């Protein structure tokens, strides 16, 4: 079906916040759809009613929108294959479960948890891989009735053929083969009748005409089972699957919600730009042509799952900060200010110049919005005091140096900082570090920071004079 329009999906369980691994899954699926003029679907896998909350789904939808990953069909957008919440699709799963039982592809299993655990122990003790021993495979009507009379509530298992194998061509990893004898009959409905992940996920992908499923390697062993299910259900149209390596943290552990590392909402609250996150994530395992921040459309044009690396995916926070720097460099002054303004503290000092002018002046010294407000306070608060290093620098230069500086009135430091500083140097007989370090300490209260020529002209002339005077006093 090469001519079918490409349809991909992101199918999270809305049980909490997204970590960067989830985001990369969404991103790769979005890129693959967009790169081929296809459609990107959001499906909420919320069959676990207790843990799923609609608030999480709302947060998730907002997060995707913030990242720029527009959804074509989903719980809020609707679409021709809805509903897009699994909790609203149970009729479809019931139908599939009924058909699988009618055709003999599935059967009721009455084994208790204890019996299954015992079988598992025996198999492991005998050095065999544990799998369902087939106890209930061929029960007759009488045996079933007996168990039901004893109050046993069945699960439903899929009957995996004993011989043969399932093969598929993984979009990332290439040809894969799974031997059926190693799979074992697996549960497709729990004892409360609710569908297991394998079933709901596979049925929905087929029913929603999903053509490509890109997901983490933790699902690789699920795929043969899902292909068996789709075959048994007579779905001629099956998605192609691709699995990429899970992102590890720098200690080599998979990112997880539980450990709380690299959570999207936290990174967003810290002030990371969406384009920084996107460019960071796309480059974990994939090398788009070109350097620097690349926009989503261009990434979509370049994306190819076959070129995603087979493992070694690492989230390096330092690399992310590098992308953040580049993202900030790419913003115009208005956008930069808008980004900074969101984090304005309650006790923020009033700016003596327009916000965008200030933001552009401190851009090289800012990675997060709070950094900008930190500089606003240091530069513009009349009560701001030099830090320890600045104090030492001021003392070393001595009051005489600052008296010379005060004496230079033409040009004013705020009018032409470069010319003023040169004149101060000539008057005091110093240049280079000996000139600029004490000036920086006196004027910005710190020994490192923004380009003086960019920020001193933004300061009120009175404030500049007052700071010099404070240093000129013995
Ligand atoms: N709900 C599943 C998960 O979040 C979906 C897996 C898949 O993409 O097929 O892991
Ligand atoms: Zn059984």
Short mmCIF file of C-alpha atoms and ligand atoms in Angstrom, two decimals:
data_model
loop_
_atom_site.label_atom_id
_atom_site.label_comp_id
_atom_site.label_asym_id
_atom_site.label_seq_id
_atom_site.Cartn_x
_atom_site.Cartn_y
_atom_site.Cartn_z
CA UNK A 1 0.00 0.00 0.00
CA UNK A 2 2.80 2.35 -0.91
CA UNK A 3 0.35 5.01 -1.96
CA UNK A 4 -1.55 5.24 1.30
CA UNK A 5 -1.05 8.60 2.96
CA UNK A 6 1.37 8.33 5.84
CA UNK A 7 -0.28 8.33 9.23
CA UNK A 8 1.70 8.25 12.46
CA UNK A 9 0.58 8.58 16.03
CA UNK A 10 1.72 9.42 19.50
CA UNK A 11 -0.07 7.16 21.97
CA UNK A 12 0.85 8.07 25.52
CA UNK A 13 -0.86 6.90 28.66
CA UNK A 14 -1.97 10.16 30.23
CA UNK A 15 -0.78 9.23 33.68
CA UNK A 16 1.57 12.07 34.31
CA UNK A 17 4.09 14.41 32.85
CA UNK A 18 6.21 13.74 29.78
CA UNK A 19 9.93 13.12 29.99
CA UNK A 20 12.30 13.80 27.14
CA UNK A 21 12.09 10.20 25.94
CA UNK A 22 8.33 10.56 25.42
CA UNK A 23 8.87 13.87 23.71
CA UNK A 24 11.38 12.36 21.30
CA UNK A 25 8.86 9.63 20.43
CA UNK A 26 6.24 12.27 19.66
CA UNK A 27 8.78 14.31 17.71
CA UNK A 28 9.97 11.44 15.50
CA UNK A 29 6.40 10.46 14.66
CA UNK A 30 5.49 14.06 13.92
CA UNK A 31 8.56 14.54 11.71
CA UNK A 32 7.84 11.36 9.80
CA UNK A 33 4.26 12.37 9.10
CA UNK A 34 5.09 15.97 8.21
CA UNK A 35 8.03 14.99 6.04
CA UNK A 36 5.68 12.98 3.83
CA UNK A 37 2.66 15.21 3.83
CA UNK A 38 0.94 12.79 6.18
CA UNK A 39 -1.12 13.11 9.33
CA UNK A 40 -0.09 13.01 12.97
CA UNK A 41 -2.56 11.51 15.41
CA UNK A 42 -2.75 11.80 19.18
CA UNK A 43 -4.33 8.83 20.90
CA UNK A 44 -4.86 8.72 24.62
CA UNK A 45 -4.13 5.22 25.97
CA UNK A 46 -6.22 5.75 29.05
CA UNK A 47 -7.59 2.27 29.70
CA UNK A 48 -6.01 2.40 33.13
CA UNK A 49 -8.89 4.49 34.43
CA UNK A 50 -7.51 4.90 37.93
CA UNK A 51 -4.24 6.39 36.90
CA UNK A 52 -5.45 8.39 33.91
CA UNK A 53 -6.73 11.88 34.37
CA UNK A 54 -8.17 14.26 31.85
CA UNK A 55 -6.03 17.01 33.34
CA UNK A 56 -2.95 15.08 32.24
CA UNK A 57 -4.34 14.84 28.73
CA UNK A 58 -4.93 18.58 28.67
CA UNK A 59 -1.41 19.23 29.92
CA UNK A 60 -0.07 16.85 27.32
CA UNK A 61 -1.96 18.53 24.50
CA UNK A 62 -0.64 21.90 25.63
CA UNK A 63 2.89 20.56 25.80
CA UNK A 64 2.73 19.28 22.23
CA UNK A 65 1.35 22.62 21.05
CA UNK A 66 4.12 24.49 22.89
CA UNK A 67 6.71 22.32 21.17
CA UNK A 68 5.10 23.07 17.81
CA UNK A 69 4.01 19.48 17.22
CA UNK A 70 0.59 20.17 15.77
CA UNK A 71 -1.94 17.39 16.05
CA UNK A 72 -4.18 16.60 13.06
CA UNK A 73 -6.49 14.12 14.74
CA UNK A 74 -6.94 13.57 18.44
CA UNK A 75 -9.21 13.80 21.47
CA UNK A 76 -9.60 17.54 21.08
CA UNK A 77 -9.25 17.86 17.32
CA UNK A 78 -11.55 14.97 16.49
CA UNK A 79 -11.16 13.26 13.12
CA UNK A 80 -12.57 10.51 10.93
CA UNK A 81 -11.20 7.63 13.05
CA UNK A 82 -12.38 8.73 16.48
CA UNK A 83 -12.95 8.56 19.29
CA UNK A 84 -9.28 9.08 20.14
CA UNK A 85 -9.47 8.04 23.78
CA UNK A 86 -9.14 4.32 24.38
CA UNK A 87 -11.57 4.60 27.27
CA UNK A 88 -14.23 5.42 24.66
CA UNK A 89 -13.36 2.58 22.31
CA UNK A 90 -14.23 -0.47 24.37
CA UNK A 91 -16.87 -1.68 21.88
CA UNK A 92 -14.11 -2.10 19.34
CA UNK A 93 -11.96 -4.16 21.70
CA UNK A 94 -14.92 -6.27 22.81
CA UNK A 95 -15.68 -7.00 19.19
CA UNK A 96 -12.08 -8.00 18.53
CA UNK A 97 -12.01 -10.21 21.63
CA UNK A 98 -15.25 -11.87 20.55
CA UNK A 99 -14.01 -12.52 17.05
CA UNK A 100 -10.72 -13.96 18.26
CA UNK A 101 -12.54 -16.39 20.54
CA UNK A 102 -15.07 -17.37 17.88
CA UNK A 103 -12.33 -18.15 15.42
CA UNK A 104 -10.37 -20.17 17.99
CA UNK A 105 -7.49 -17.71 18.10
CA UNK A 106 -8.15 -16.95 21.73
CA UNK A 107 -9.43 -18.84 24.74
CA UNK A 108 -10.36 -18.34 28.35
CA UNK A 109 -7.64 -18.97 30.90
CA UNK A 110 -8.71 -19.77 34.46
CA UNK A 111 -5.27 -20.06 36.00
CA UNK A 112 -4.80 -18.15 39.20
CA UNK A 113 -1.89 -15.86 39.87
CA UNK A 114 -0.44 -18.49 42.23
CA UNK A 115 -0.72 -21.27 39.67
CA UNK A 116 1.02 -19.13 37.07
CA UNK A 117 3.76 -18.18 39.52
CA UNK A 118 4.27 -21.83 40.41
CA UNK A 119 4.56 -22.84 36.74
CA UNK A 120 7.07 -20.06 36.26
CA UNK A 121 9.17 -21.26 39.17
CA UNK A 122 9.24 -24.81 37.84
CA UNK A 123 10.28 -23.68 34.38
CA UNK A 124 13.04 -21.47 35.69
CA UNK A 125 14.25 -24.25 37.98
CA UNK A 126 14.42 -26.54 34.97
CA UNK A 127 16.47 -23.94 33.13
CA UNK A 128 13.72 -23.15 30.66
CA UNK A 129 12.47 -19.67 29.76
CA UNK A 130 9.17 -19.09 31.56
CA UNK A 131 6.10 -19.01 29.41
CA UNK A 132 2.47 -19.91 29.75
CA UNK A 133 2.32 -23.72 30.11
CA UNK A 134 -0.88 -24.07 28.09
CA UNK A 135 -3.01 -25.36 30.96
CA UNK A 136 -6.29 -23.92 29.64
CA UNK A 137 -5.60 -24.17 25.93
CA UNK A 138 -7.89 -27.07 25.22
CA UNK A 139 -10.46 -27.09 27.99
CA UNK A 140 -13.82 -28.47 26.91
CA UNK A 141 -17.17 -26.93 27.79
CA UNK A 142 -17.51 -29.12 30.86
CA UNK A 143 -14.09 -28.20 32.26
CA UNK A 144 -14.80 -24.54 31.69
CA UNK A 145 -18.16 -24.74 33.43
CA UNK A 146 -16.53 -26.47 36.39
CA UNK A 147 -14.03 -23.64 36.81
CA UNK A 148 -16.65 -20.98 36.47
CA UNK A 149 -18.81 -22.70 39.03
CA UNK A 150 -15.83 -22.60 41.37
CA UNK A 151 -15.88 -18.83 41.00
CA UNK A 152 -12.82 -18.48 38.81
CA UNK A 153 -12.93 -15.42 36.59
CA UNK A 154 -11.05 -15.93 33.34
CA UNK A 155 -8.61 -13.81 31.44
CA UNK A 156 -8.45 -14.23 27.68
CA UNK A 157 -5.31 -15.53 26.06
CA UNK A 158 -4.17 -15.46 22.50
CA UNK A 159 -3.21 -18.83 21.10
CA UNK A 160 0.26 -18.54 19.60
CA UNK A 161 1.00 -21.26 17.04
CA UNK A 162 3.69 -23.68 18.24
CA UNK A 163 5.79 -23.56 15.11
CA UNK A 164 6.96 -20.88 12.78
CA UNK A 165 8.11 -17.35 13.21
CA UNK A 166 7.03 -13.77 12.75
CA UNK A 167 9.21 -11.59 10.60
CA UNK A 168 9.05 -7.90 10.06
CA UNK A 169 11.28 -5.25 8.64
CA UNK A 170 11.87 -2.75 11.41
CA UNK A 171 12.02 0.81 10.14
CA UNK A 172 15.02 1.54 12.34
CA UNK A 173 16.65 -1.80 13.11
CA UNK A 174 16.06 -3.67 9.85
CA UNK A 175 14.82 -7.27 9.49
CA UNK A 176 13.62 -8.93 12.69
CA UNK A 177 12.58 -12.51 13.35
CA UNK A 178 10.76 -13.82 16.41
CA UNK A 179 10.28 -17.57 16.88
CA UNK A 180 6.76 -18.39 17.91
CA UNK A 181 7.74 -21.17 20.32
CA UNK A 182 9.49 -18.53 22.40
CA UNK A 183 6.48 -16.27 22.72
CA UNK A 184 3.90 -18.30 24.60
CA UNK A 185 0.18 -17.61 24.76
CA UNK A 186 -0.32 -14.10 26.08
CA UNK A 187 -3.16 -12.33 27.83
CA UNK A 188 -5.28 -10.04 25.68
CA UNK A 189 -8.06 -9.29 28.19
CA UNK A 190 -7.81 -9.01 31.95
CA UNK A 191 -10.23 -10.77 34.25
CA UNK A 192 -12.33 -7.60 34.48
CA UNK A 193 -12.79 -7.79 30.71
CA UNK A 194 -10.59 -4.80 29.92
CA UNK A 195 -8.26 -5.18 26.96
CA UNK A 196 -4.54 -5.67 27.51
CA UNK A 197 -2.10 -3.19 26.01
CA UNK A 198 -1.19 -5.52 23.11
CA UNK A 199 -4.73 -5.74 21.93
CA UNK A 200 -6.00 -2.20 22.31
CA UNK A 201 -2.82 -0.71 20.88
CA UNK A 202 -2.70 -3.01 17.84
CA UNK A 203 -6.42 -2.84 17.10
CA UNK A 204 -6.37 0.94 17.27
CA UNK A 205 -3.38 1.28 15.01
CA UNK A 206 -5.06 -0.87 12.41
CA UNK A 207 -8.48 0.74 12.86
CA UNK A 208 -7.02 4.24 12.68
CA UNK A 209 -5.13 3.33 9.49
CA UNK A 210 -1.82 4.12 11.12
CA UNK A 211 0.91 3.35 8.60
CA UNK A 212 4.06 3.84 10.70
CA UNK A 213 4.59 3.22 14.40
CA UNK A 214 7.81 4.68 15.76
CA UNK A 215 8.37 3.84 19.39
CA UNK A 216 10.95 2.91 21.98
CA UNK A 217 12.87 -0.35 21.96
CA UNK A 218 11.01 -1.36 25.11
CA UNK A 219 8.17 -2.28 22.74
CA UNK A 220 10.28 -4.35 20.34
CA UNK A 221 9.18 -7.68 21.82
CA UNK A 222 5.53 -6.59 21.68
CA UNK A 223 5.55 -6.16 17.93
CA UNK A 224 5.51 -9.86 16.90
CA UNK A 225 2.56 -10.41 19.25
CA UNK A 226 0.74 -7.46 17.78
CA UNK A 227 1.37 -8.64 14.23
CA UNK A 228 -0.05 -12.05 15.15
CA UNK A 229 -3.14 -10.38 16.56
CA UNK A 230 -3.68 -8.25 13.49
CA UNK A 231 -3.28 -11.28 11.24
CA UNK A 232 -5.78 -13.26 13.28
CA UNK A 233 -8.22 -10.37 13.13
CA UNK A 234 -7.88 -10.28 9.36
CA UNK A 235 -6.47 -6.77 9.15
CA UNK A 236 -4.75 -6.78 5.80
CA UNK A 237 -3.54 -3.29 6.44
CA UNK A 238 -0.89 -3.38 9.14
CA UNK A 239 1.37 -0.60 10.28
CA UNK A 240 5.10 -0.79 9.83
CA UNK A 241 6.98 -0.62 13.10
CA UNK A 242 10.27 1.01 14.01
CA UNK A 243 12.00 0.95 17.38
CA UNK A 244 14.71 3.27 18.56
CA UNK A 245 16.94 3.06 21.61
CA UNK A 246 15.66 4.54 24.85
CA UNK A 247 17.33 7.72 25.98
CA UNK A 248 19.63 7.21 28.93
CA UNK A 249 20.78 9.79 31.41
CA UNK A 250 24.52 10.41 31.78
CA UNK A 251 24.68 7.62 34.38
CA UNK A 252 23.39 5.18 31.79
CA UNK A 253 19.92 4.79 33.29
CA UNK A 254 16.79 5.17 31.16
CA UNK A 255 14.96 8.44 31.67
CA UNK A 256 11.85 7.79 33.70
CA UNK A 257 8.88 9.58 35.13
CA UNK A 258 9.57 8.02 38.46
CA UNK A 259 13.08 9.36 38.81
CA UNK A 260 11.84 12.72 37.58
CA UNK A 261 14.89 13.48 35.42
CA UNK A 262 14.46 15.55 32.29
CA UNK A 263 10.74 16.21 32.70
CA UNK A 264 9.34 18.44 30.00
CA UNK A 265 7.19 20.64 32.24
CA UNK A 266 10.12 21.36 34.53
CA UNK A 267 12.40 22.24 31.65
CA UNK A 268 9.72 24.51 30.23
CA UNK A 269 9.25 26.22 33.59
CA UNK A 270 13.00 26.76 33.83
CA UNK A 271 12.79 28.69 30.59
CA UNK A 272 14.15 26.27 28.02
CA UNK A 273 13.02 27.24 24.54
CA UNK A 274 10.98 24.70 22.58
CA UNK A 275 13.33 24.95 19.60
CA UNK A 276 16.29 24.19 21.90
CA UNK A 277 14.59 21.04 23.19
CA UNK A 278 13.59 19.96 19.68
CA UNK A 279 17.08 20.47 18.25
CA UNK A 280 18.66 18.72 21.21
CA UNK A 281 16.31 15.73 21.00
CA UNK A 282 16.43 15.27 17.26
CA UNK A 283 20.21 15.04 17.44
CA UNK A 284 20.15 12.26 20.01
CA UNK A 285 20.70 9.48 17.52
CA UNK A 286 20.00 11.41 14.34
CA UNK A 287 22.15 13.79 12.35
CA UNK A 288 20.16 16.25 10.27
CA UNK A 289 22.11 17.95 7.52
CA UNK A 290 23.37 21.34 8.64
CA UNK A 291 24.35 22.95 11.91
CA UNK A 292 22.63 25.25 14.30
CA UNK A 293 18.98 25.52 15.13
CA UNK A 294 16.91 23.93 12.36
CA UNK A 295 13.19 24.57 12.27
CA UNK A 296 10.64 21.79 12.46
CA UNK A 297 9.66 21.88 8.80
CA UNK A 298 13.26 21.55 7.66
CA UNK A 299 13.83 18.74 10.16
CA UNK A 300 10.73 17.00 8.82
CA UNK A 301 12.14 17.17 5.31
CA UNK A 302 15.35 15.50 6.46
CA UNK A 303 14.03 12.92 8.90
CA UNK A 304 14.50 9.27 8.05
CA UNK A 305 13.91 6.55 10.66
CA UNK A 306 16.38 4.27 8.88
CA UNK A 307 19.11 6.74 9.79
CA UNK A 308 18.35 6.81 13.50
CA UNK A 309 21.24 5.26 15.46
CA UNK A 310 20.58 1.88 17.08
CA UNK A 311 21.35 2.76 20.65
CA UNK A 312 23.70 4.89 22.67
CA UNK A 313 21.03 7.60 23.00
CA UNK A 314 22.14 9.92 25.78
CA UNK A 315 20.61 13.03 27.25
CA UNK A 316 23.50 15.39 28.01
CA UNK A 317 22.25 18.44 29.89
CA UNK A 318 25.30 20.43 28.77
CA UNK A 319 24.45 19.79 25.14
CA UNK A 320 20.91 20.98 25.80
CA UNK A 321 22.28 24.21 27.26
CA UNK A 322 24.32 24.69 24.10
CA UNK A 323 21.10 24.49 22.08
CA UNK A 324 19.44 26.88 24.48
CA UNK A 325 22.22 29.41 23.83
CA UNK A 326 21.76 29.05 20.08
CA UNK A 327 18.01 29.33 20.41
CA UNK A 328 18.34 32.61 22.30
CA UNK A 329 20.76 33.94 19.69
CA UNK A 330 18.11 33.25 17.09
CA UNK A 331 15.39 35.35 18.77
CA UNK A 332 14.77 38.96 17.83
CA UNK A 333 14.81 41.48 20.66
CA UNK A 334 11.02 41.50 21.06
CA UNK A 335 10.78 37.73 21.29
CA UNK A 336 13.73 37.60 23.65
CA UNK A 337 12.08 40.15 25.92
CA UNK A 338 8.74 38.35 25.78
CA UNK A 339 10.52 35.18 26.91
CA UNK A 340 12.28 37.00 29.74
CA UNK A 341 9.25 39.01 30.83
CA UNK A 342 7.25 35.88 31.66
CA UNK A 343 9.55 35.26 34.61
CA UNK A 344 9.52 38.81 35.97
CA UNK A 345 9.85 38.57 39.76
CA UNK A 346 7.40 40.46 41.97
CA UNK A 347 10.16 42.65 43.34
CA UNK A 348 11.72 43.31 39.95
CA UNK A 349 13.45 46.64 39.57
CA UNK A 350 11.86 48.99 37.04
CA UNK A 351 13.82 49.09 33.80
CA UNK A 352 15.10 52.51 32.68
CA UNK A 353 14.83 51.45 29.02
CA UNK A 354 12.40 49.49 26.88
CA UNK A 355 12.37 45.77 27.71
CA UNK A 356 13.57 44.55 24.31
CA UNK A 357 16.53 46.95 24.41
CA UNK A 358 17.58 45.63 27.79
CA UNK A 359 17.04 42.00 26.79
CA UNK A 360 19.18 42.38 23.69
CA UNK A 361 21.99 44.01 25.72
CA UNK A 362 22.27 41.13 28.20
CA UNK A 363 21.52 38.33 25.71
CA UNK A 364 25.05 36.82 25.79
CA UNK A 365 24.86 36.60 29.57
CA UNK A 366 21.50 34.93 29.80
CA UNK A 367 20.50 31.29 29.53
CA UNK A 368 17.26 31.50 31.51
CA UNK A 369 14.86 34.39 32.12
CA UNK A 370 15.98 34.66 35.75
CA UNK A 371 19.49 35.50 34.57
CA UNK A 372 18.09 38.59 32.85
CA UNK A 373 16.33 39.74 36.01
CA UNK A 374 19.48 39.13 37.98
CA UNK A 375 21.31 41.56 35.68
CA UNK A 376 18.49 44.06 35.82
CA UNK A 377 18.88 44.19 39.58
CA UNK A 378 22.68 44.43 39.50
CA UNK A 379 22.68 47.12 36.85
CA UNK A 380 19.73 49.30 37.76
CA UNK A 381 18.94 48.94 41.45
CA UNK A 382 20.31 52.04 43.26
CA UNK A 383 20.70 49.89 46.38
CA UNK A 384 22.64 47.09 44.69
CA UNK A 385 26.01 46.46 46.35
CA UNK A 386 29.23 45.16 44.80
CA UNK A 387 29.82 41.46 45.44
CA UNK A 388 33.02 40.35 47.21
CA UNK A 389 35.12 40.03 44.10
CA UNK A 390 33.98 43.44 42.90
CA UNK A 391 34.79 44.96 46.27
CA UNK A 392 38.33 43.57 46.12
CA UNK A 393 38.79 44.96 42.62
CA UNK A 394 37.53 48.38 43.63
CA UNK A 395 39.83 48.49 46.63
CA UNK A 396 42.83 47.46 44.52
CA UNK A 397 42.19 50.26 42.02
CA UNK A 398 41.91 52.77 44.87
CA UNK A 399 39.82 55.92 45.25
CA UNK A 400 42.22 57.96 43.12
CA UNK A 401 41.38 55.92 40.05
CA UNK A 402 37.69 56.63 40.49
CA UNK A 403 38.32 60.31 41.11
CA UNK A 404 40.04 60.39 37.70
CA UNK A 405 37.06 58.63 36.22
CA UNK A 406 34.63 61.13 37.72
CA UNK A 407 36.69 63.96 36.33
CA UNK A 408 36.12 62.81 32.74
CA UNK A 409 32.82 64.44 31.80
CA UNK A 410 33.14 64.58 28.02
CA UNK A 411 31.86 62.40 26.55
CA UNK A 412 29.58 61.11 29.28
CA UNK A 413 30.00 57.37 30.01
CA UNK A 414 26.38 56.75 29.09
CA UNK A 415 26.73 58.63 25.79
CA UNK A 416 29.88 56.97 24.40
CA UNK A 417 31.21 54.45 26.83
CA UNK A 418 34.22 53.46 24.71
CA UNK A 419 35.51 57.02 24.29
CA UNK A 420 34.86 57.82 27.93
CA UNK A 421 36.74 54.74 29.15
CA UNK A 422 39.71 55.56 26.93
CA UNK A 423 39.83 59.08 28.36
CA UNK A 424 39.65 57.66 31.90
CA UNK A 425 42.54 55.36 31.06
CA UNK A 426 44.62 58.25 29.76
CA UNK A 427 43.85 60.34 32.82
CA UNK A 428 44.62 57.53 35.29
CA UNK A 429 47.54 56.10 33.38
CA UNK A 430 46.11 52.57 33.05
CA UNK A 431 44.76 50.43 30.24
CA UNK A 432 43.43 46.95 29.46
CA UNK A 433 42.42 44.86 32.46
CA UNK A 434 43.61 47.49 34.91
CA UNK A 435 41.18 49.92 33.37
CA UNK A 436 38.15 47.81 32.58
CA UNK A 437 38.05 45.47 35.60
CA UNK A 438 37.62 48.25 38.20
CA UNK A 439 35.18 50.12 35.96
CA UNK A 440 33.13 46.95 35.57
CA UNK A 441 33.25 46.28 39.32
CA UNK A 442 32.13 49.80 40.15
CA UNK A 443 29.41 50.09 37.51
CA UNK A 444 27.92 46.56 37.47
CA UNK A 445 28.77 45.37 41.01
CA UNK A 446 30.46 42.27 39.56
CA UNK A 447 33.77 41.37 37.92
CA UNK A 448 32.21 39.39 35.09
CA UNK A 449 29.15 40.02 33.02
CA UNK A 450 27.71 41.81 30.05
CA UNK A 451 29.72 43.91 27.63
CA UNK A 452 30.10 47.30 29.33
CA UNK A 453 29.60 49.17 26.08
CA UNK A 454 26.22 47.47 25.72
CA UNK A 455 24.87 48.06 29.21
CA UNK A 456 26.38 51.26 30.61
CA UNK A 457 24.56 53.43 28.02
CA UNK A 458 21.29 51.93 29.35
CA UNK A 459 21.98 53.13 32.90
CA UNK A 460 20.66 56.45 34.21
CA UNK A 461 23.60 58.95 34.20
CA UNK A 462 22.95 59.79 37.87
CA UNK A 463 23.31 56.17 38.86
CA UNK A 464 26.60 55.84 37.00
CA UNK A 465 27.93 58.95 38.73
CA UNK A 466 26.70 57.77 42.13
CA UNK A 467 28.47 54.42 41.75
CA UNK A 468 31.73 56.09 40.75
CA UNK A 469 31.42 58.53 43.64
CA UNK A 470 30.90 55.69 46.12
CA UNK A 471 34.16 54.16 44.95
CA UNK A 472 36.01 57.49 44.93
CA UNK A 473 35.33 58.09 48.60
CA UNK A 474 38.23 57.08 50.90
N1 LIG B 1 0.85 3.72 25.52
C1 LIG B 1 2.07 3.12 25.08
C2 LIG B 1 3.24 3.76 25.78
O1 LIG B 1 3.11 4.91 26.20
C3 LIG B 1 2.20 3.25 23.57
C4 LIG B 1 3.32 2.52 22.98
C5 LIG B 1 3.32 2.64 21.47
O2 LIG B 1 3.76 3.69 20.99
O3 LIG B 1 2.87 1.74 20.79
O4 LIG B 1 4.26 3.16 25.96
ZN1 LIG B 2 -4.83 -20.97 32.21
#
